[in-house]
Tab-separated table of C-alpha atoms and ligand atoms in Angstrom:
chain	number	residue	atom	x	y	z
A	1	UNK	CA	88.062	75.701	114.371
A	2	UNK	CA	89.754	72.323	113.335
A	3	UNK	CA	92.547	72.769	115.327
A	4	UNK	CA	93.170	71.476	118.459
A	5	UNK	CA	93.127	74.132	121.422
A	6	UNK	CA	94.123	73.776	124.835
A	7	UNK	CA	91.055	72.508	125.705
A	8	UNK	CA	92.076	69.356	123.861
A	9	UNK	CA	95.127	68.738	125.897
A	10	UNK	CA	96.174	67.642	130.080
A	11	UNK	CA	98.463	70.340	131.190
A	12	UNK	CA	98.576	69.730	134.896
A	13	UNK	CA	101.594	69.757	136.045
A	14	UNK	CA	103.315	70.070	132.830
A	15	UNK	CA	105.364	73.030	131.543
A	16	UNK	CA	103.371	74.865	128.481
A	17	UNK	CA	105.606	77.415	126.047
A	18	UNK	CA	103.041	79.982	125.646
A	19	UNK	CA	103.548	82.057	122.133
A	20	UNK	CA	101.601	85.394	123.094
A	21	UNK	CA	101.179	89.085	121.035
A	22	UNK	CA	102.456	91.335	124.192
A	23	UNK	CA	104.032	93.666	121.870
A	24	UNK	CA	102.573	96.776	123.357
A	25	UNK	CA	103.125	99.959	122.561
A	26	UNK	CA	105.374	102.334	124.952
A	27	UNK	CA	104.990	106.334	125.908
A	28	UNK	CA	106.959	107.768	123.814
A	29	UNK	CA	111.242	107.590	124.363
A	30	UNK	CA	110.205	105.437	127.648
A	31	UNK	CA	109.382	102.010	128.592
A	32	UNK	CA	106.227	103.108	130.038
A	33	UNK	CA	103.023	100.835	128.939
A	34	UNK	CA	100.591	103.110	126.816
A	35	UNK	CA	98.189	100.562	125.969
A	36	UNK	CA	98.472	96.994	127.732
A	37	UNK	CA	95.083	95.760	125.765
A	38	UNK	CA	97.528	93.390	124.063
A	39	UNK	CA	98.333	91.621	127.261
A	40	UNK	CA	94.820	92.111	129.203
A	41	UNK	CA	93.734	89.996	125.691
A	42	UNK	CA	96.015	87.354	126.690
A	43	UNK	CA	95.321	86.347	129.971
A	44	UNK	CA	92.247	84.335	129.851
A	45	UNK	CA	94.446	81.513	128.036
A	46	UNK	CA	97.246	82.188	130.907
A	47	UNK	CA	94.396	81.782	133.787
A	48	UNK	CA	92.792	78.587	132.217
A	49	UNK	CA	96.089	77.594	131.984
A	50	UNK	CA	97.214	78.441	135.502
A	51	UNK	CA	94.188	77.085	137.088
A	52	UNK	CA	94.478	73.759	134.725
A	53	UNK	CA	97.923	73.749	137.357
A	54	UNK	CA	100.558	74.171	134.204
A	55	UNK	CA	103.811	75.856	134.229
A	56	UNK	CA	103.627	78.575	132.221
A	57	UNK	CA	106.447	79.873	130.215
A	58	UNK	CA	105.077	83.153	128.119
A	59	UNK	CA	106.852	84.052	124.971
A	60	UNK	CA	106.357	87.206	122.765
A	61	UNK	CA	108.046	89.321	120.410
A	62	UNK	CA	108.172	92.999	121.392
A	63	UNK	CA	108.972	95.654	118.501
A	64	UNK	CA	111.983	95.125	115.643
A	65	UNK	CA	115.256	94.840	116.665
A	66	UNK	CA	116.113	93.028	113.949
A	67	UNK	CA	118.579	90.028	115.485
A	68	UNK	CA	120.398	91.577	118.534
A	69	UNK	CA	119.824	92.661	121.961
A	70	UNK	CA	117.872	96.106	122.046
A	71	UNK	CA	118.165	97.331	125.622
A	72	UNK	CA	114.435	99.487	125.097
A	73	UNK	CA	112.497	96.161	123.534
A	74	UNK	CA	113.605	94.010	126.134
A	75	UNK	CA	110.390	92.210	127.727
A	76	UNK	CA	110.712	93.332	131.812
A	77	UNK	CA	108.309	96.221	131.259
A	78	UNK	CA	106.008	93.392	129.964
A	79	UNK	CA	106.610	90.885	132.551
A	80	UNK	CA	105.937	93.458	135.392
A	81	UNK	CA	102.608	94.157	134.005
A	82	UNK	CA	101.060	91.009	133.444
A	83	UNK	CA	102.398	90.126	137.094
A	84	UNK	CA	100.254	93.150	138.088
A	85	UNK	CA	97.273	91.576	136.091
A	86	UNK	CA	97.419	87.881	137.087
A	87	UNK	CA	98.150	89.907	140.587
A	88	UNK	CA	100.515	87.363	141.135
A	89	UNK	CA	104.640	87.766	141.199
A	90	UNK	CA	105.850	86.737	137.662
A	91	UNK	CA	109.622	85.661	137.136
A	92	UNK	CA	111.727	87.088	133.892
A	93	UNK	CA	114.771	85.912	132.486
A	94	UNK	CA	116.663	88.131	130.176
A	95	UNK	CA	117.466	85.231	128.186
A	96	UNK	CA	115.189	82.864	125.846
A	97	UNK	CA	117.725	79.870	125.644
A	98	UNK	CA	120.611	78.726	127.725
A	99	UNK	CA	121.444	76.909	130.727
A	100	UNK	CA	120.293	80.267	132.770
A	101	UNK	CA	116.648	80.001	131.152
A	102	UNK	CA	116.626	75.871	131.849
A	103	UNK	CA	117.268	76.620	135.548
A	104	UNK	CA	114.514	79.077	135.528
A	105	UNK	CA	112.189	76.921	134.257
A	106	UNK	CA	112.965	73.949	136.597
A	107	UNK	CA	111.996	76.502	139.265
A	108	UNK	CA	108.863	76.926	137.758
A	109	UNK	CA	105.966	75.576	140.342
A	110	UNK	CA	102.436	74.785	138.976
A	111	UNK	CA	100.500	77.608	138.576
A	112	UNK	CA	103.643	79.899	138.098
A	113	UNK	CA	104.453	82.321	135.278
A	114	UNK	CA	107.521	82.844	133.498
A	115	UNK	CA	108.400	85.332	130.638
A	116	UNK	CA	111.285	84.801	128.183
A	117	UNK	CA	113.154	87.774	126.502
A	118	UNK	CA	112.473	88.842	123.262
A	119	UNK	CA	112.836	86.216	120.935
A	120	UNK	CA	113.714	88.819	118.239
A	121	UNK	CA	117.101	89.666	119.738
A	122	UNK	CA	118.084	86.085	118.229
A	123	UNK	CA	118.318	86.210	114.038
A	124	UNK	CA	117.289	82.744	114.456
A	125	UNK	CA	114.144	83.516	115.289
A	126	UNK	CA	112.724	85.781	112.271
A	127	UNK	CA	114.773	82.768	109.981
A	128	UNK	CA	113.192	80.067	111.880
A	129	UNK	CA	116.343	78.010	112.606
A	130	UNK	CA	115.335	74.630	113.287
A	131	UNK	CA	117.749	74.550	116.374
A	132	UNK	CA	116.473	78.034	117.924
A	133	UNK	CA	112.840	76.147	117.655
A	134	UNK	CA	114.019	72.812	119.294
A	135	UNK	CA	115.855	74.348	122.105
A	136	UNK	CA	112.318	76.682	123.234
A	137	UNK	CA	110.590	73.508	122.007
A	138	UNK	CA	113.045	71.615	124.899
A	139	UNK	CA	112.038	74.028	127.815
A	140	UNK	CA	108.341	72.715	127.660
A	141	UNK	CA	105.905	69.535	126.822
A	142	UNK	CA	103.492	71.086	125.182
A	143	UNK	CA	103.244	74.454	122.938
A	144	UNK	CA	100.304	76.511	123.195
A	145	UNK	CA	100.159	79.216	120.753
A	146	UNK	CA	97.630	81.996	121.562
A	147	UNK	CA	99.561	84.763	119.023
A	148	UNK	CA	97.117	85.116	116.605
A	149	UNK	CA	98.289	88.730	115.311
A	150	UNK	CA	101.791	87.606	115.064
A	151	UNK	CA	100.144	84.077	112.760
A	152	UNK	CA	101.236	85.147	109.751
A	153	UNK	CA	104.978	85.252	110.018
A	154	UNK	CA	106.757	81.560	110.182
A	155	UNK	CA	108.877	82.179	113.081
A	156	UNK	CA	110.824	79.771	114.976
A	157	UNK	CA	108.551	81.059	118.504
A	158	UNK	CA	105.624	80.840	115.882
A	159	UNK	CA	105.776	78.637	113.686
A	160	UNK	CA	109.133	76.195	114.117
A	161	UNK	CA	108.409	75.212	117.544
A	162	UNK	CA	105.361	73.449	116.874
A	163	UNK	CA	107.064	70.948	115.390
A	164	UNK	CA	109.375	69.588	118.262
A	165	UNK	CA	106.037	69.743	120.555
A	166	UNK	CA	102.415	68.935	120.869
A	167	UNK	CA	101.443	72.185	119.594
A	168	UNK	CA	97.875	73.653	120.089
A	169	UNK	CA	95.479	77.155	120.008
A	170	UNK	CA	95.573	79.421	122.883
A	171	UNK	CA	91.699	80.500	123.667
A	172	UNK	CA	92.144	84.131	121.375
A	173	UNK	CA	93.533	82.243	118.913
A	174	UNK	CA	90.561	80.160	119.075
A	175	UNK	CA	88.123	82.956	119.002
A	176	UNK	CA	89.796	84.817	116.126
A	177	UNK	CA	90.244	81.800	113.902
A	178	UNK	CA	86.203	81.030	114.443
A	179	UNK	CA	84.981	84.532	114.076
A	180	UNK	CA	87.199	85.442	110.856
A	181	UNK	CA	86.607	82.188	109.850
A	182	UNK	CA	82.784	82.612	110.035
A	183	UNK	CA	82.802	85.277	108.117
A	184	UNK	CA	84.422	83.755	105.033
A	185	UNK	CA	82.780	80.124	105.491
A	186	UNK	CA	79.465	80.154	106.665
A	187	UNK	CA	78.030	83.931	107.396
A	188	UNK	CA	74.685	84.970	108.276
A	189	UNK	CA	73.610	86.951	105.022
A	190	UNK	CA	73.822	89.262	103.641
A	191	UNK	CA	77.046	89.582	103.649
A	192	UNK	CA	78.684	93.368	103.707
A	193	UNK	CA	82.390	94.133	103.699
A	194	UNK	CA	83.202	97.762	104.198
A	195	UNK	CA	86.839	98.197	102.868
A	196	UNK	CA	88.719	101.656	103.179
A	197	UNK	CA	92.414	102.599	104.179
A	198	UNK	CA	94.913	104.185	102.145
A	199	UNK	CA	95.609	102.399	99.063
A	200	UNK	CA	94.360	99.927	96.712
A	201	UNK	CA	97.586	98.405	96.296
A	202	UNK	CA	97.689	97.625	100.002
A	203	UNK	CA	94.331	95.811	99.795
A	204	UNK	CA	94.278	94.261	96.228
A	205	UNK	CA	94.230	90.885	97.638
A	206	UNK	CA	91.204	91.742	100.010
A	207	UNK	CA	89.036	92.562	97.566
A	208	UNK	CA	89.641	89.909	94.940
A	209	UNK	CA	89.062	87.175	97.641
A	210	UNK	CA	86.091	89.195	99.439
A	211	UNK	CA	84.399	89.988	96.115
A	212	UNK	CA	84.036	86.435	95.863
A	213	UNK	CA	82.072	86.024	98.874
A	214	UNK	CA	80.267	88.846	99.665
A	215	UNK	CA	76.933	90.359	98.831
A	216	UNK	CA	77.792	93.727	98.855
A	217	UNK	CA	80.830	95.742	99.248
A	218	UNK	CA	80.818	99.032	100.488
A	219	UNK	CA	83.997	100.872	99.500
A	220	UNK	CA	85.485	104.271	101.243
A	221	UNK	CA	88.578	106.081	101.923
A	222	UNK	CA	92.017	106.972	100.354
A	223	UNK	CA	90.972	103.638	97.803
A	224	UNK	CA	87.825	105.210	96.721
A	225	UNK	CA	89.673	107.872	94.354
A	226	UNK	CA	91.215	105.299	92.076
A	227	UNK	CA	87.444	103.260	91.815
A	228	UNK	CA	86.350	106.620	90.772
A	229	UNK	CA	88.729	107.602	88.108
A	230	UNK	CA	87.593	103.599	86.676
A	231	UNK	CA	84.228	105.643	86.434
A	232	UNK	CA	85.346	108.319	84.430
A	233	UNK	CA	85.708	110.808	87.752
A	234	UNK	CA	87.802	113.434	88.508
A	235	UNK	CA	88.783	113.634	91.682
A	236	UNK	CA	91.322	116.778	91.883
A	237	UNK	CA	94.811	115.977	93.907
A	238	UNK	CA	93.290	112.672	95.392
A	239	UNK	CA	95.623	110.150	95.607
A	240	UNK	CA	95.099	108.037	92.405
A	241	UNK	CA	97.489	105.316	91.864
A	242	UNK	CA	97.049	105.049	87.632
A	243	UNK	CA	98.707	101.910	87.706
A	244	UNK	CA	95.675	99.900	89.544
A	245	UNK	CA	92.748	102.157	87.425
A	246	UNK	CA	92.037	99.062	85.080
A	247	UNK	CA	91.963	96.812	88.313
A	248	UNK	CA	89.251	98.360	89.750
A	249	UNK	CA	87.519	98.880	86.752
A	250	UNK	CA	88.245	95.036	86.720
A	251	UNK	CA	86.659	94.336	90.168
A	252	UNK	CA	83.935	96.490	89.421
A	253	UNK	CA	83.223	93.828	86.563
A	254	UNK	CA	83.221	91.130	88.243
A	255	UNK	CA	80.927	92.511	90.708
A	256	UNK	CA	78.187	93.220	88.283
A	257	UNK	CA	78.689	89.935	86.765
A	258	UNK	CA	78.313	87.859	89.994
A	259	UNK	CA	75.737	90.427	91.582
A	260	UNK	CA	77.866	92.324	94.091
A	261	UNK	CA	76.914	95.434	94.991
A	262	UNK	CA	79.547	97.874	94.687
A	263	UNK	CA	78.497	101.072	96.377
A	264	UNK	CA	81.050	103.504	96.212
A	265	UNK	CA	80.974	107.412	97.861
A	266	UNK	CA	78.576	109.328	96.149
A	267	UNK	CA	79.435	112.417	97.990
A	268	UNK	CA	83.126	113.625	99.678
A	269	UNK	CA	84.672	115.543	101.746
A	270	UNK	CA	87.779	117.141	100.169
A	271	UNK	CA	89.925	119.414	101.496
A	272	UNK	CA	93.430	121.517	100.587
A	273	UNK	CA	95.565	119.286	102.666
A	274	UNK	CA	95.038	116.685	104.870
A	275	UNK	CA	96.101	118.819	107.952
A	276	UNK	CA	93.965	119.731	110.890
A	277	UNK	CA	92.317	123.406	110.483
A	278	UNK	CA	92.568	123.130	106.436
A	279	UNK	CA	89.966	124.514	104.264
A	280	UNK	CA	87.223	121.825	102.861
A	281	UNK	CA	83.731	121.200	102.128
A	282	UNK	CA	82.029	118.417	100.841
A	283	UNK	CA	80.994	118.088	96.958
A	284	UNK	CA	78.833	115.360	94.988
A	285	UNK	CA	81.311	112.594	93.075
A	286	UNK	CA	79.556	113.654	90.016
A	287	UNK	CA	80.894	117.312	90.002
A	288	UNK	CA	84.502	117.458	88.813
A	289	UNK	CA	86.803	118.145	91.588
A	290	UNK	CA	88.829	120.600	91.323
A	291	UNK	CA	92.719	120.523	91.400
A	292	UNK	CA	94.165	121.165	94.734
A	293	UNK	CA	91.678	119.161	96.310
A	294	UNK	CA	91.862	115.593	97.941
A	295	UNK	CA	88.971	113.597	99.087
A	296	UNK	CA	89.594	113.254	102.610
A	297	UNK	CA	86.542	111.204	103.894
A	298	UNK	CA	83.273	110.145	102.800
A	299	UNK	CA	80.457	112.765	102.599
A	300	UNK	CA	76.975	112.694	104.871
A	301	UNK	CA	75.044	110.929	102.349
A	302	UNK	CA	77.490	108.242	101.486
A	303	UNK	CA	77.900	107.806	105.132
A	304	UNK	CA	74.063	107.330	105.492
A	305	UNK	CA	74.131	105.188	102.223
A	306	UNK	CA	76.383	102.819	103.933
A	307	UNK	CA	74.898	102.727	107.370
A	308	UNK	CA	71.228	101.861	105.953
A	309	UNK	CA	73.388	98.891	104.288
A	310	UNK	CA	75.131	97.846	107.183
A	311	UNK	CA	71.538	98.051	109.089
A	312	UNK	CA	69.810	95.680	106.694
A	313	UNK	CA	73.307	93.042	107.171
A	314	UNK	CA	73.641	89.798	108.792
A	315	UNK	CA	77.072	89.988	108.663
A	316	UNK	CA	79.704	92.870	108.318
A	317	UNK	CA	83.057	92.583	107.821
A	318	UNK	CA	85.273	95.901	108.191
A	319	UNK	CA	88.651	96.740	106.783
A	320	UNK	CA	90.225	100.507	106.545
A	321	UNK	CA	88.642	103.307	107.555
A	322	UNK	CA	86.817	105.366	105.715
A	323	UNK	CA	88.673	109.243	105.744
A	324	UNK	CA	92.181	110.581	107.201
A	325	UNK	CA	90.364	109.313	110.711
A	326	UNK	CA	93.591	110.932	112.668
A	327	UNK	CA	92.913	114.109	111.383
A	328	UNK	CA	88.987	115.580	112.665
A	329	UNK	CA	86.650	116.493	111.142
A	330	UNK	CA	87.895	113.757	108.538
A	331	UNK	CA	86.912	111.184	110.926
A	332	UNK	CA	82.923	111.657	110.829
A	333	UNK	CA	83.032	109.231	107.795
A	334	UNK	CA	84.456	106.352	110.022
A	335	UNK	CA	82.290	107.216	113.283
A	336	UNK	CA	79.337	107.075	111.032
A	337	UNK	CA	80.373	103.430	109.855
A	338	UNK	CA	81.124	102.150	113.748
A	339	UNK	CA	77.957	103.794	115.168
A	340	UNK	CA	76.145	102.176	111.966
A	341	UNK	CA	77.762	98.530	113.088
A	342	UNK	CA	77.174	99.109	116.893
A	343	UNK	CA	73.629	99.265	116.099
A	344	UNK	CA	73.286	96.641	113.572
A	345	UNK	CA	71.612	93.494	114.742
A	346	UNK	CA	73.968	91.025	112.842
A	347	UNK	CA	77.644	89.653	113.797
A	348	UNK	CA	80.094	93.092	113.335
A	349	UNK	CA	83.428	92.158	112.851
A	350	UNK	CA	86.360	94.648	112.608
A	351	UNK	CA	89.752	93.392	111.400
A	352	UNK	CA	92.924	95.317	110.516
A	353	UNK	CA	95.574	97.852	113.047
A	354	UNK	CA	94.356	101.015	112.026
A	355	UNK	CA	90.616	99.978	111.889
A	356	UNK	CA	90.938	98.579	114.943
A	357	UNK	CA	92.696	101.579	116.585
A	358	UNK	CA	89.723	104.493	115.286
A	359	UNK	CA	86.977	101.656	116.590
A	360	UNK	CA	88.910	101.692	119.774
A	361	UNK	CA	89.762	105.738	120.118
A	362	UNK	CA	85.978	106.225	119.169
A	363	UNK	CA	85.142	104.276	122.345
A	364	UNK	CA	82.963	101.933	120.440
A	365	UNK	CA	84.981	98.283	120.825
A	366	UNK	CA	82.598	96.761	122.950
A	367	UNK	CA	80.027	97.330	120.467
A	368	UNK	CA	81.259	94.795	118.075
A	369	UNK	CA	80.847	91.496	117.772
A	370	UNK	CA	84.899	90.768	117.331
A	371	UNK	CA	87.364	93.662	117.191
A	372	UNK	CA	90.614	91.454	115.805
A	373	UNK	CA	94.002	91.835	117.626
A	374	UNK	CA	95.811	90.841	114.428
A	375	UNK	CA	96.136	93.658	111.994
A	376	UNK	CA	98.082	91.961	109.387
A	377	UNK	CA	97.257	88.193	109.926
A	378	UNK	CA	93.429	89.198	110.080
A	379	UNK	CA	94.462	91.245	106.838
A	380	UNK	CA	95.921	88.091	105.628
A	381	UNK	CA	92.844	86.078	106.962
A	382	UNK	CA	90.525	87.785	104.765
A	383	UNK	CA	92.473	87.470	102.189
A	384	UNK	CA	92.129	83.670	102.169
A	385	UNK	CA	95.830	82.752	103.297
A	386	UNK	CA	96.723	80.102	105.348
A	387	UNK	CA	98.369	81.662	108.507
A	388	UNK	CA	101.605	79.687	109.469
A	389	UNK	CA	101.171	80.154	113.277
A	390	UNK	CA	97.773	78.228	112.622
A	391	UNK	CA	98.538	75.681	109.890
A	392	UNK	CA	101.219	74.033	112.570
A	393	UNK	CA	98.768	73.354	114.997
A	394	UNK	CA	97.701	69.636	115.388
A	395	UNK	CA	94.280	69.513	113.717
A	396	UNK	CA	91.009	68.359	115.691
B	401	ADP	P1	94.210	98.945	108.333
B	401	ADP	O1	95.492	99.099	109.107
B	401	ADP	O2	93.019	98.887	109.231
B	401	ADP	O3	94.261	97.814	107.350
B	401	ADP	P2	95.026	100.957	106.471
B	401	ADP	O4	96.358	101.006	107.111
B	401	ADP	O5	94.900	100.347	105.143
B	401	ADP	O6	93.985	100.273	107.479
B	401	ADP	O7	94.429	102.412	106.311
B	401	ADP	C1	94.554	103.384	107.315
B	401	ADP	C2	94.952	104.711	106.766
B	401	ADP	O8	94.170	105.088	105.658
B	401	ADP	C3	94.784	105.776	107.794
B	401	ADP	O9	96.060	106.238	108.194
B	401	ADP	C4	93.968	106.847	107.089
B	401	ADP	O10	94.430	108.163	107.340
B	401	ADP	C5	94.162	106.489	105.637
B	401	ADP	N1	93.094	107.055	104.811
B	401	ADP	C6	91.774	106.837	104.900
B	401	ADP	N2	91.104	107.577	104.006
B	401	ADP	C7	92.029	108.302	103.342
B	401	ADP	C8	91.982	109.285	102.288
B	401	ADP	N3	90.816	109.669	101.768
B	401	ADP	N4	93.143	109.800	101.854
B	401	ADP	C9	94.313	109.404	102.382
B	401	ADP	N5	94.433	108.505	103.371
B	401	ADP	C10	93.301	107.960	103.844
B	402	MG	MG1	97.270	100.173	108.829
């Protein structure tokens, strides 16, 4: 990475505004922790830190409530479990500017944790108000930022701030910029980006800028239905959106031209709806399917296809699964692809939220190389966009 980290910079003694992603998700209609991988990601930055003998005061956003004080989002919850996790008592302030924050972080002994409220409550945070960044920016003497999944938005705790301080890369931040970087700079290849999800629309810019790169592109899910219909396929009640048919046909183009290989399912599973216990069967791509049937996930051999790909790969890049992955059996599609990258030999890397969250229900995480934290800003990444959060860094 060619930014500086906090490797680069003396923090003993010195108080550090650390930008982190704790925006966990909650049990439902409680403030109850479901899933505190967000904040077990951020604490070898807070250690190093800690043991480095900074003051550490940790920002991070937590949900949408849009400018005001939501009593539900506020960042206790959050605060109590990383003090569980550092095992060590960490102070919280229901504030993140004012005289009542300053005092708390005068307080602040090396070694000693802090965590602000929710930046969000403020609207000057989402519209990056120079003076919201300059008073977090006065708290501290140096910014670390270690929010790589909240990058891509220019926020004041993001973005604005590391312009008042001496502003470097937590150690995630590190570790995501170098692996996502990797894979668009200098990967081991061949190169193979599996691309599913939903829509085309949603991932337009993902395939222009990976077509460029890649050497083959293996392309499933909801997506697949409007490549086909560019072939001159029916596929039933898929969803089709008409309006991005000559696009594909497009990308399909300039694959052929600069030697891509587009593989695209050969076989489907379709069913009547895309509801647990509904009627389906898989059907070759080449048969017309009927009306009243949507693909729902890649068929066996297209699954098989793409896992002898992904075996022969130095590098795979994954975006979108591959069926309705919430909805079994529609999920074998997607297992196939993750048991296909656990075994391959090459650097696996796994970017986007829903991606990320099959890979992780399917147990098979630690079987990647790099399963991103950022769902849109590694989105973003591979699209080729410079990611605010990173460009205000101070470079190497
Ligand atoms: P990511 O968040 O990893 O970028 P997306 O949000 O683009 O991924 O895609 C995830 C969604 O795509 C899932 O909710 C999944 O159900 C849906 N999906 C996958 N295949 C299909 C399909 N054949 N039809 C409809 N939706 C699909
Ligand atoms: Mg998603």
């Amino acid at each position: 990475m060619n930014k500086k980290t906090v490797r680069d910079v003396d923090v003993k003694g010195k108080t550090v505004l650390l930008r982190v992603d704790f925006n966990v998700p909650f049990e439902k209609g409680t403030t109850r922790i479901s899933d505190d991988g967000r904040i077990r990601a951020g604490l070898p930055t807070i250690d190093y830190l800690r043991q480095q003998g900074a003051k550490v005061i940790v920002c991070s956003h937590l949900g949408r409530p849009r400018g005001k004080p939501v009593e539900e989002l506020r960042m206790r919850p959050v605060a109590e479990r990383l003090g569980e996790l550092l095992g060590t008592p960490v102070a919280y302030v229901r504030e993140c500017v004012g005289p009542e924050v300053v005092r708390h972080a005068r307080q602040l002994e090396p070694g000693q944790v802090l965590v602000l409220e929710n930046p969000r409550f403020y609207p000057e945070e989402e519209q990056n108000a120079p003076s919201f960044a300059k008073e977090l920016a006065s708290l501290a003497q140096v910014y670390v930022n270690d929010a790589f999944a909240a990058a891509h938005r220019a926020h004041a705790s993001t973005e604005g701030v590391a312009h008042y301080l001496p502003a470097v890369a937590g150690l995630l931040m590190e570790k995501e910029v170098d692996v996502l970087g990797r894979v668009l700079e200098k990967p081991k290849r061949p190169l193979v980006a599996v691309l599913g999800g939903a829509k085309v629309s949603d991932k337009i810019a993902v395939l222009d800028h990976l077509l460029e790169l890649v050497d083959a592109m293996l392309v499933g899910g909801g997506m697949a239905a409007t490549f086909l219909v560019a072939q001159g396929r029916s596929v039933g009640s898929s969803l089709v959106e008409p309006e991005r048919v000559a696009l594909t046909a497009e990308l399909a183009r300039r694959a052929r031209e600069r030697g891509v290989e587009l593989l695209l399912p050969r076989d489907v599973v379709v069913a009547e709806r895309l509801e647990p216990g509904t009627r389906h069967c898989t059907v070759p791509v080449d048969g017309a399917i009927e009306d009243g049937w949507a693909i729902a996930d890649i068929g066996p051999q297209t699954a098989d296809q793409f896992a002898a790909r992904i075996a022969q790969a130095g590098t795979v890049v994954w975006n979108g699964p591959l069926g309705v992955f919430e909805v079994p059996p529609f999920d074998q599609g997607t297992l196939a692809i993750a048991r296909a990258m656990a075994t391959c030999k090459g650097t696996t890397v796994v970017g986007g939220g829903s991606t990320a969250e099959a890979v992780e229900s399917m147990g098979m995480a630690d079987k990647m190389t790099h399963v991103s934290t950022g769902g849109g800003a590694s989105l973003e990444f591979l699209e080729g966009k410079v990611l605010p959060g990173v460009a205000a860094l101070l470079d190497k």
